[in-house]
Amino acid sequence: MKKLVVVLSLFISTTLFAQKFTLEGIVKDQNAHVLEGATVYLQSIKDSIPISYGITNKNGEFSLQVNTENDSKAIFNIAYMGYKPFKKDIDVPTGKQLNLGSLTLEDQVEELSVVSIIGKAPPILIKKDTIEYHADSFKTMPNDKVEDLLKKLPGVEVDLDGIITVNGVEVEAINVDGMRFFGEKNGAIALKNIPSNAVSKVQVTDYKTDMQKFTGEESDSGTKEINLKIKKGQNKAYFGDVNLGYGTDKKYQANANLFQLIDGKQLGIIMGTNNINMSKGFNSLPDADSSNGYIESDFLGANFSKGKWNETRVNADYRYSNQSTDRAQKSYTENFLPDLNYITNATSRGFNNSDRHDVGSDLKFLIKPKNKSSRNHVQLSNVTNFNTSNNDSFSTVNRISEYANGDLVGTYFSESNSSSSSYNFNNDFSVTSRVGKKRDYFNIGFSTAFDKQDAEGSNYSGNDFESSSTNVVQDQISNTNNSGARINLNARWSKELLTNFRIIPRYSATVNSQKDEKFIYDFDENDADYTSFNNQISVDSRYIATTIRPTLGLRYDYKEFRFEVNGSYTNTFRNYKDHIINARNFKNEFEYVTYSGRIRYRDEKGYKNITLDYDQNVNLPSISQLQPIADVSNITNIRTGNPFLEPAVSHEVGLRYQNNIAFNNINVTANANAEFVQDKIINSTITDSDLIRYTTYENINGDYRVSGNTAISKSYFSKKNNFNINLRFHGDYRNIKSIQNTVRFTTKTNTLRPSLSLSYSHNKKIDISTSYSYEMTHTKYDTNTYNDNDYFVQNLRLESSVFFLKDAFFTNKVSYRYNSRVGDDFDGAAVFWNAGLGVQLWDNKATLTAVGYDILGKNNGYNRSVSETAIQDVENKILEQYFMLTFVYKFGRFAGQNMNMGDRYQNRSGGGFRRP
């Protein structure tokens, strides 16, 4: 206790008597022009550790809040592309302010990168539309992967569903050194397998397609892209790890990774097995997130890549996965109909075994002009993907339905088995020619896709009706053989006709064909076998659809504004023919014109970006929605199509705002969206007294949705302390039109969700991050048939790490969730606590950790969902409490030097490497 008091006293006294002051000045060039966007920051004179950093504003001014602790001197730096680096030792003032006055940068004859300018990069660099995080500035655990590193970065959040956002904007793609890793756009394998201390930078930019990157077109996606820069030596490097874990209830995990970099080439090999619901990768301390069911996984993968996006490159990958899943669920559902309310209690159980092979390649061949100064380039691109899979599944369902007064309606039971195999092949070939000095280009592409599926299965279901004392039984086997093909030809031309005025015509032609054979045989009691062919739900069909879409786009740039408008004509012809039931056959043709527009403002430095979008989309009715034949494959929900359906037309308006107030280390983002649907296609259902549903489809008007998000992030940084705050707010309003039992009604639902996240690290010893969200939902009906309802959901998450002694650490991951409207049979509160106590061994090459998963045993799989006509509470089978001992061994060398295996704060002055 006395030691703790002494430590706290020292911490308080150090904070109180530390050298704190404001450092100000103005940065100019040799012509006395102010420089906006220059990076200014202070380093410790003892070990070069960054103390404070900032960006100059539009007036060239900077203002840094500095805490030098006990240092009397510091190193002041300025870095700006195209100028020589500025470096100066300063004396720490005795007062609260130090003004350096006007500082002049000299021109740099040979332009250098920011990294070559500065030996010690600041934690965050903002360069136009790019946010660059210096990874070694953020504390991570010894066994952390890239996913754990992202959670430490200011403004970056990973939600319960694994969706990554940066300052409130969703991340669409994750690359490694500019290339997709294992062919994945979402980067799941990279996030869960690449060690966090192998990353030098995390770069966040606006998401661009490959063609936009090659042609120099700006992004129009409204989403972000993350690029992970791997630490590199002069010509070669390798790194990896071996991970083992075994625990109570025979829980286990094992994983091995090897990554090699040789003269610009990358090779990655991963493999692993576990029974703790990890689809890929190894986690020494799992996140405090519930995962449904029990999942055993085996996986193996290899990836090879060479070249960057702006040069000839090749990427090839192979992935194998095998999963066995055991799921169970209990649910309680209150169903509300205009003339009938009923309650359903159900239980279900399912097993699934699958294995899958994926092979992919991505080749980009760049033809450069003889004149190196010419912009004329040609890129040949060919992307091929092939996968094959096998799947075996079994499931059972038990359901009891009662009227609101407690009277029994009926019981239902089903049991099904299926075994299937499938393959998919697709190839995309394109040629892009970039010509002239004005970003003109021409692109033509040809893509093909083929798929095939074979399956056989059995299904038994029984529905007992209490009122009539009858029982309806469905006892069947099925054989399925489906195959399909898709061919697409597309072309795009972008040409500047007048200064800043561009014409962009496009053309697309697509042919889809599908062959479906599904033969159903009922059990025949006379033959005691499945010999009775069921032609009512069997299918033997051929389907072909052609779509032609010419588009004309116009674009005009005026100073910091861009104006775009597009118009498309679409003709779709569809021909469906079934050889069993002629009434299913149809031919139809749809012709329509759609429009879109965009106004974008972006300031000269790219810090502020405002975009207004309008899009019009047409959704055609599906095949089953058009066929006027009853589908009785599900005896509790009989569906009949409507051949008179009209296409649904949606009008979407979106406003996006982004502002990097780099001068104050603040980032602000916001977006607002509105969608209005004309002739929306909805289900129109009639439920009879035996709770059999008869569903058809209708067009309806008046459906719309309005939503908005805003996020503000701010970071504070000093030699020993790093503090980040992120505030977000989400609002959503939906006006939904429905038809139940011939009654038309409107459901109005609004949701408000404020959230706050904080992170703090101190003196390399303490690291804490927490987040809290409060979601309020109100649902109101325009009819007295349904009761309005309100509920709220709270989520609290806390992660902490404490480092003590020399090589020991203790880490926690805690989550708390509360749902105010979960039913009496379900627990609305769930507390989930995972913890690990570990020590680094053998000069930080190995780590031994004791892990506790759901230590309190208070986690649960409860969840509530609300729709227009039902409130459902669900309890899923989840992974339960276990304790495990894990061992991790890490290895690696960069340019002949051993890779630093310790945490990010060790040996920082060595740039992440250690001499052998």
Coordinates of C-alpha atoms in Angstrom, one line a residue, residues 430-884:
S430 CA -9.8 -5.4 -69.2
V431 CA -7.6 -3.0 -71.1
T432 CA -7.2 0.6 -70.0
S433 CA -5.4 3.2 -72.1
R434 CA -4.3 6.5 -70.5
V435 CA -3.5 9.1 -73.1
G436 CA -2.7 12.8 -73.3
K437 CA -1.9 15.3 -70.6
K438 CA -5.5 15.9 -69.5
R439 CA -6.3 12.5 -67.8
D440 CA -8.1 11.2 -70.8
Y441 CA -8.5 7.4 -70.9
F442 CA -10.4 4.5 -72.5
N443 CA -11.4 1.3 -70.9
I444 CA -12.9 -1.9 -72.3
G445 CA -13.6 -5.0 -70.2
F446 CA -14.9 -8.5 -70.8
S447 CA -16.0 -10.7 -67.8
T448 CA -17.3 -14.3 -67.6
A449 CA -18.7 -16.3 -64.7
F450 CA -19.8 -19.9 -64.5
D451 CA -21.3 -21.8 -61.5
K452 CA -22.7 -25.2 -60.8
Q453 CA -24.4 -26.8 -57.8
D454 CA -25.4 -30.4 -57.1
A455 CA -27.4 -31.3 -54.0
E456 CA -29.5 -33.9 -52.4
G457 CA -31.6 -33.8 -49.3
S458 CA -34.6 -34.9 -47.3
N459 CA -37.2 -33.0 -45.4
Y460 CA -39.9 -34.1 -42.9
S461 CA -42.4 -31.7 -41.4
G462 CA -45.6 -32.1 -39.5
N463 CA -48.1 -29.4 -38.6
D464 CA -50.8 -30.3 -36.0
F465 CA -53.9 -28.1 -35.9
E466 CA -55.7 -28.0 -32.6
S467 CA -59.1 -26.6 -33.9
S468 CA -59.6 -29.3 -36.5
S469 CA -57.6 -32.0 -34.9
T470 CA -55.8 -32.6 -38.2
N471 CA -52.2 -33.2 -39.1
V472 CA -50.5 -32.1 -42.3
V473 CA -47.3 -34.0 -43.1
Q474 CA -44.6 -33.3 -45.7
D475 CA -42.1 -36.2 -46.2
Q476 CA -39.8 -35.7 -49.2
I477 CA -36.4 -36.2 -50.7
S478 CA -34.9 -33.9 -53.3
N479 CA -32.2 -33.9 -56.0
T480 CA -30.9 -30.6 -57.3
N481 CA -28.7 -29.8 -60.3
N482 CA -28.2 -26.1 -61.1
S483 CA -25.8 -24.3 -63.4
G484 CA -25.5 -20.8 -64.7
A485 CA -23.4 -18.5 -66.8
R486 CA -22.9 -14.7 -67.1
I487 CA -21.1 -12.7 -69.8
N488 CA -20.6 -9.0 -69.7
L489 CA -19.0 -6.5 -72.1
N490 CA -18.4 -3.0 -70.9
A491 CA -16.6 0.1 -72.2
R492 CA -15.9 3.6 -70.8
W493 CA -14.4 6.7 -72.4
S494 CA -13.3 9.8 -70.6
K495 CA -12.4 12.8 -72.8
E496 CA -11.9 16.5 -72.0
L497 CA -13.7 18.4 -74.7
L498 CA -13.3 21.9 -73.4
T499 CA -11.2 23.3 -70.5
N500 CA -12.4 21.5 -67.3
F501 CA -15.4 20.1 -69.2
R502 CA -15.4 16.3 -69.7
I503 CA -17.7 13.9 -71.5
I504 CA -17.8 10.3 -70.2
P505 CA -19.9 7.8 -72.3
R506 CA -20.3 4.3 -71.0
Y507 CA -21.8 1.1 -72.4
S508 CA -22.6 -2.3 -70.8
A509 CA -24.2 -5.4 -72.3
T510 CA -24.9 -8.5 -70.1
V511 CA -26.3 -12.0 -70.8
N512 CA -27.3 -14.2 -67.9
S513 CA -28.4 -17.8 -68.4
Q514 CA -29.6 -20.3 -65.7
K515 CA -30.5 -24.0 -65.8
D516 CA -32.3 -25.3 -62.7
E517 CA -33.4 -28.9 -62.0
K518 CA -34.9 -29.7 -58.7
F519 CA -36.9 -32.9 -58.5
I520 CA -39.0 -33.6 -55.4
Y521 CA -40.3 -37.1 -54.5
D522 CA -42.9 -37.6 -51.8
F523 CA -43.0 -40.7 -49.6
D524 CA -45.5 -43.2 -50.9
E525 CA -47.0 -45.4 -48.2
N526 CA -47.9 -48.1 -50.7
D527 CA -44.4 -48.5 -52.0
A528 CA -42.8 -47.6 -48.6
D529 CA -40.4 -45.5 -50.6
Y530 CA -40.0 -42.0 -52.0
T531 CA -41.5 -42.8 -55.4
S532 CA -44.3 -40.2 -55.8
F533 CA -43.0 -37.3 -58.0
N534 CA -44.2 -34.0 -56.8
N535 CA -44.6 -31.8 -59.9
Q536 CA -46.2 -28.9 -57.9
I537 CA -42.9 -27.9 -56.3
S538 CA -40.4 -29.6 -58.7
V539 CA -38.6 -27.4 -61.2
D540 CA -37.0 -28.0 -64.6
S541 CA -36.4 -24.6 -66.0
R542 CA -34.3 -22.5 -68.4
Y543 CA -33.9 -18.8 -67.9
I544 CA -32.1 -16.2 -70.0
A545 CA -31.9 -12.4 -69.5
T546 CA -30.2 -9.7 -71.5
T547 CA -29.5 -6.2 -70.3
I548 CA -28.2 -3.3 -72.4
R549 CA -27.3 0.0 -70.8
P550 CA -25.7 3.0 -72.6
T551 CA -24.9 5.9 -70.3
L552 CA -23.7 9.4 -70.9
G553 CA -21.9 11.4 -68.2
L554 CA -20.9 15.0 -68.2
R555 CA -18.5 16.7 -65.7
Y556 CA -17.4 20.2 -65.2
D557 CA -14.7 21.4 -62.8
Y558 CA -14.8 25.0 -61.6
K559 CA -12.1 26.0 -59.1
E560 CA -12.7 23.9 -56.0
F561 CA -16.1 22.6 -57.2
R562 CA -17.0 19.6 -59.4
F563 CA -20.4 19.1 -61.1
E564 CA -21.4 15.8 -62.5
V565 CA -24.6 14.4 -64.2
N566 CA -25.3 11.0 -65.7
G567 CA -28.2 9.6 -67.6
S568 CA -28.7 5.9 -68.5
Y569 CA -31.2 4.0 -70.7
T570 CA -31.7 0.4 -69.7
N571 CA -33.4 -2.4 -71.6
T572 CA -33.8 -5.8 -69.9
F573 CA -35.4 -8.8 -71.6
R574 CA -36.2 -11.9 -69.6
N575 CA -37.4 -15.3 -70.8
Y576 CA -38.3 -18.1 -68.3
K577 CA -39.5 -21.5 -69.4
D578 CA -40.3 -24.4 -67.1
H579 CA -40.8 -27.9 -68.6
I580 CA -43.0 -29.1 -65.7
I581 CA -45.7 -26.4 -65.2
N582 CA -46.3 -24.1 -68.2
A583 CA -48.0 -21.5 -66.0
R584 CA -44.7 -20.6 -64.6
N585 CA -43.4 -19.4 -68.0
F586 CA -43.1 -15.8 -68.8
K587 CA -41.5 -13.3 -71.1
N588 CA -41.2 -9.6 -70.3
E589 CA -39.2 -6.6 -71.2
F590 CA -38.4 -3.6 -69.1
E591 CA -37.3 -0.2 -70.4
Y592 CA -36.4 2.7 -68.2
V593 CA -34.3 5.8 -67.9
T594 CA -32.4 6.7 -64.7
Y595 CA -30.4 9.8 -63.7
S596 CA -27.8 10.6 -61.1
G597 CA -25.9 13.8 -60.2
R598 CA -23.1 15.0 -57.9
I599 CA -21.8 18.3 -56.6
R600 CA -18.5 18.2 -54.8
Y601 CA -16.5 20.8 -53.0
R602 CA -12.9 20.2 -51.9
D603 CA -10.5 22.8 -50.7
E604 CA -7.0 23.2 -52.2
K605 CA -5.3 21.1 -49.5
G606 CA -8.0 18.4 -49.5
Y607 CA -8.8 18.9 -45.8
K608 CA -12.4 19.9 -46.3
N609 CA -14.7 17.9 -48.5
I610 CA -18.4 18.4 -49.1
T611 CA -20.4 16.2 -51.5
L612 CA -24.1 16.2 -52.5
D613 CA -25.2 13.1 -54.4
Y614 CA -28.4 12.0 -56.1
D615 CA -29.0 8.5 -57.4
Q616 CA -32.0 6.9 -59.1
N617 CA -32.2 3.1 -59.1
V618 CA -34.6 0.6 -60.5
N619 CA -35.2 -2.8 -58.8
L620 CA -36.9 -5.4 -61.0
P621 CA -39.2 -8.1 -59.6
S622 CA -37.6 -11.4 -59.1
I623 CA -38.6 -14.6 -60.9
S624 CA -40.6 -16.0 -57.9
Q625 CA -42.3 -12.7 -57.4
L626 CA -43.7 -12.8 -60.9
Q627 CA -44.9 -16.4 -61.2
P628 CA -48.6 -16.8 -60.4
I629 CA -48.2 -20.4 -59.2
A630 CA -48.4 -21.3 -55.5
D631 CA -45.1 -22.4 -54.0
V632 CA -46.0 -24.9 -51.3
S633 CA -42.5 -26.1 -50.4
N634 CA -43.0 -24.6 -47.0
I635 CA -46.4 -25.8 -45.6
T636 CA -46.6 -22.9 -43.1
N637 CA -46.0 -20.1 -45.6
I638 CA -47.4 -20.6 -49.1
R639 CA -46.2 -18.0 -51.6
T640 CA -47.8 -16.9 -54.9
G641 CA -46.2 -14.5 -57.4
N642 CA -47.9 -11.5 -59.0
P643 CA -47.3 -11.1 -62.8
F644 CA -48.5 -7.5 -62.8
L645 CA -45.8 -6.1 -60.5
E646 CA -44.1 -2.9 -61.6
P647 CA -40.4 -2.3 -61.0
A648 CA -39.6 -0.4 -57.8
V649 CA -37.9 3.0 -58.3
S650 CA -35.8 4.5 -55.5
H651 CA -34.5 8.1 -55.2
E652 CA -31.6 8.6 -52.9
V653 CA -30.1 11.9 -51.8
G654 CA -26.9 12.0 -49.8
L655 CA -24.8 14.7 -48.2
R656 CA -21.3 14.0 -47.0
Y657 CA -19.1 16.4 -45.0
Q658 CA -15.5 15.9 -43.9
N659 CA -13.1 18.4 -42.3
N660 CA -9.6 17.7 -41.1
I661 CA -9.0 20.6 -38.7
A662 CA -5.3 19.6 -38.6
F663 CA -4.3 22.8 -36.8
N664 CA -6.2 21.6 -33.7
N665 CA -5.8 17.8 -34.3
I666 CA -9.6 17.6 -34.8
N667 CA -11.4 15.6 -37.5
V668 CA -15.1 16.2 -38.1
T669 CA -17.3 14.0 -40.4
A670 CA -21.0 14.0 -41.0
N671 CA -23.4 12.5 -43.5
A672 CA -27.2 12.7 -44.1
N673 CA -29.1 10.3 -46.4
A674 CA -32.7 10.2 -47.6
E675 CA -34.3 7.4 -49.7
F676 CA -37.8 7.5 -51.2
V677 CA -39.2 4.4 -53.0
Q678 CA -41.9 4.5 -55.6
D679 CA -43.8 1.2 -56.3
K680 CA -41.9 -0.6 -53.6
I681 CA -42.4 -4.4 -53.8
I682 CA -43.6 -5.7 -50.5
N683 CA -45.0 -8.9 -49.1
S684 CA -48.8 -9.0 -48.7
T685 CA -49.7 -11.7 -46.2
I686 CA -52.9 -13.2 -45.0
T687 CA -52.6 -15.4 -41.9
D688 CA -55.6 -17.7 -41.2
S689 CA -56.8 -19.0 -37.8
D690 CA -54.4 -22.0 -38.1
L691 CA -51.5 -19.5 -38.6
I692 CA -50.9 -20.6 -42.1
R693 CA -49.5 -17.7 -44.1
Y694 CA -50.5 -17.0 -47.7
T695 CA -48.1 -14.5 -49.2
T696 CA -48.2 -12.6 -52.5
Y697 CA -46.5 -9.4 -53.6
E698 CA -47.8 -5.9 -54.3
N699 CA -46.5 -2.5 -55.2
I700 CA -47.0 0.3 -52.7
N701 CA -46.0 4.0 -52.4
G702 CA -45.0 6.2 -49.5
D703 CA -42.0 4.2 -48.2
Y704 CA -39.1 6.3 -47.2
R705 CA -36.1 6.5 -44.8
V706 CA -34.0 9.4 -43.5
S707 CA -30.7 8.9 -41.6
G708 CA -27.7 10.8 -40.5
N709 CA -24.3 10.4 -38.7
T710 CA -21.8 12.7 -37.3
A711 CA -18.4 12.1 -35.7
I712 CA -15.8 14.3 -34.0
S713 CA -12.4 13.0 -33.0
K714 CA -9.6 14.9 -31.1
S715 CA -6.2 13.7 -30.0
Y716 CA -3.7 14.9 -27.4
F717 CA -0.1 13.8 -27.3
S718 CA 2.9 14.4 -25.1
K719 CA 6.1 12.5 -24.2
K720 CA 4.4 10.2 -21.7
N721 CA 0.7 10.6 -22.3
N722 CA -1.5 9.9 -25.3
F723 CA -5.3 10.7 -25.1
N724 CA -7.9 10.3 -27.8
I725 CA -11.6 11.1 -27.8
N726 CA -14.2 10.2 -30.4
L727 CA -17.8 11.4 -30.2
R728 CA -20.4 10.0 -32.6
F729 CA -24.2 10.4 -33.1
H730 CA -26.5 8.4 -35.3
G731 CA -30.1 9.1 -36.1
D732 CA -32.6 7.1 -38.2
Y733 CA -36.2 7.6 -39.2
R734 CA -38.2 5.0 -41.3
N735 CA -41.7 5.2 -42.7
I736 CA -42.6 1.7 -43.7
K737 CA -45.8 0.7 -45.5
S738 CA -47.1 -2.8 -44.9
I739 CA -50.1 -5.0 -45.7
Q740 CA -51.3 -7.7 -43.3
N741 CA -54.6 -9.5 -43.6
T742 CA -55.7 -7.0 -46.3
V743 CA -55.1 -4.1 -43.8
R744 CA -52.7 -1.4 -45.0
F745 CA -50.8 0.4 -42.2
T746 CA -47.7 2.5 -41.6
T747 CA -44.9 1.8 -39.1
K748 CA -42.9 4.8 -38.1
T749 CA -39.6 4.0 -36.4
N750 CA -37.0 6.4 -35.1
T751 CA -33.7 5.5 -33.6
L752 CA -31.2 7.7 -31.8
R753 CA -27.7 6.5 -30.8
P754 CA -25.1 8.7 -29.2
S755 CA -21.7 7.1 -28.5
L756 CA -18.4 8.1 -26.9
S757 CA -15.1 6.4 -27.0
L758 CA -11.9 7.3 -25.1
S759 CA -8.4 5.9 -25.0
Y760 CA -5.5 6.8 -22.8
S761 CA -1.9 5.6 -22.4
H762 CA 0.7 6.7 -19.8
N763 CA 4.4 6.2 -19.6
K764 CA 4.5 2.9 -21.5
K765 CA 2.9 1.2 -18.5
I766 CA -0.8 1.8 -18.7
D767 CA -3.1 1.6 -21.7
I768 CA -6.9 2.0 -21.3
S769 CA -9.7 2.3 -23.9
T770 CA -13.4 2.5 -23.3
S771 CA -16.6 3.1 -25.3
Y772 CA -20.2 3.7 -24.4
S773 CA -23.4 3.8 -26.6
Y774 CA -27.0 4.3 -25.8
E775 CA -29.6 3.5 -28.4
M776 CA -33.2 4.5 -28.1
T777 CA -35.9 3.1 -30.4
H778 CA -39.5 4.2 -30.7
T779 CA -42.0 2.5 -33.0
K780 CA -45.4 4.0 -33.7
Y781 CA -48.3 2.6 -35.8
D782 CA -51.0 4.5 -37.5
T783 CA -53.6 2.0 -36.4
N784 CA -55.0 1.0 -33.0
T785 CA -54.5 -2.7 -34.0
Y786 CA -50.8 -2.5 -32.9
N787 CA -49.4 -1.1 -29.7
D788 CA -46.6 1.4 -29.9
N789 CA -43.4 0.3 -28.3
D790 CA -40.2 1.8 -26.9
Y791 CA -36.9 0.3 -25.8
F792 CA -33.3 1.1 -25.3
V793 CA -30.0 -0.8 -25.5
Q794 CA -26.8 0.1 -23.7
N795 CA -23.3 -1.1 -24.6
L796 CA -20.3 -0.5 -22.5
R797 CA -16.8 -1.8 -23.4
L798 CA -13.5 -1.5 -21.5
E799 CA -10.1 -2.7 -22.5
S800 CA -7.0 -2.1 -20.3
S801 CA -3.4 -3.3 -20.1
V802 CA -1.0 -2.8 -17.3
F803 CA 2.7 -3.5 -17.7
F804 CA 4.7 -4.3 -14.5
L805 CA 8.0 -5.7 -13.4
K806 CA 10.2 -6.0 -16.5
D807 CA 8.3 -8.3 -18.9
A808 CA 5.0 -9.0 -17.2
F809 CA 1.5 -7.7 -18.2
F810 CA -2.1 -8.0 -17.2
T811 CA -4.9 -7.2 -19.7
N812 CA -8.7 -7.1 -19.6
K813 CA -11.5 -6.9 -22.1
V814 CA -14.9 -6.3 -20.5
S815 CA -18.3 -5.6 -22.2
Y816 CA -21.7 -4.9 -20.7
R817 CA -25.0 -5.0 -22.7
Y818 CA -28.5 -4.2 -21.5
N819 CA -31.7 -4.4 -23.4
S820 CA -34.7 -2.9 -21.7
R821 CA -37.4 -4.9 -23.5
V822 CA -36.3 -8.5 -23.4
G823 CA -39.0 -10.9 -22.3
D824 CA -39.4 -12.3 -18.8
D825 CA -37.8 -15.6 -19.8
F826 CA -34.7 -13.9 -21.0
D827 CA -32.0 -11.9 -19.2
G828 CA -31.6 -8.4 -20.7
A829 CA -28.2 -7.8 -19.1
A830 CA -25.0 -9.5 -20.1
V831 CA -21.6 -9.0 -18.6
F832 CA -18.6 -10.5 -20.5
W833 CA -15.1 -10.4 -19.0
N834 CA -12.0 -11.8 -20.5
A835 CA -8.6 -11.4 -18.9
G836 CA -5.0 -12.5 -19.5
L837 CA -1.9 -12.5 -17.3
G838 CA 1.3 -13.0 -19.3
V839 CA 5.1 -12.7 -19.3
Q840 CA 7.6 -12.3 -22.1
L841 CA 10.4 -14.8 -22.3
W842 CA 13.8 -15.3 -24.1
D843 CA 14.5 -11.6 -24.8
N844 CA 10.9 -11.0 -25.9
K845 CA 10.9 -13.8 -28.5
A846 CA 8.2 -15.7 -26.7
T847 CA 5.1 -15.0 -24.6
L848 CA 3.3 -17.2 -22.1
T849 CA -0.2 -16.1 -21.2
A850 CA -2.9 -17.5 -18.9
V851 CA -6.3 -16.5 -20.4
G852 CA -9.8 -16.5 -18.9
Y853 CA -12.8 -16.4 -21.2
D854 CA -16.1 -15.2 -19.7
I855 CA -14.6 -15.4 -16.3
L856 CA -17.8 -14.4 -14.5
G857 CA -19.9 -16.9 -16.6
K858 CA -22.4 -14.0 -17.0
N859 CA -22.4 -13.7 -20.8
N860 CA -25.5 -14.8 -22.7
G861 CA -26.7 -15.0 -26.3
Y862 CA -29.9 -13.0 -25.8
N863 CA -31.1 -10.6 -28.4
R864 CA -34.2 -8.7 -29.3
S865 CA -35.5 -7.7 -32.8
V866 CA -38.5 -5.6 -33.7
S867 CA -40.3 -5.6 -37.1
E868 CA -43.6 -4.1 -38.3
T869 CA -45.6 -7.1 -37.0
A870 CA -43.5 -8.9 -34.4
I871 CA -41.2 -8.6 -31.4
Q872 CA -38.8 -11.5 -31.1
D873 CA -36.5 -12.4 -28.2
V874 CA -33.8 -15.0 -29.0
E875 CA -31.3 -17.0 -27.0
N876 CA -28.5 -18.5 -29.0
K877 CA -26.1 -21.2 -28.0
I878 CA -22.8 -19.4 -27.4
L879 CA -19.2 -20.3 -26.6
E880 CA -19.1 -20.7 -22.8
Q881 CA -16.5 -20.1 -20.1
Y882 CA -13.1 -21.6 -20.4
F883 CA -9.5 -21.0 -19.2
M884 CA -6.5 -21.5 -21.5

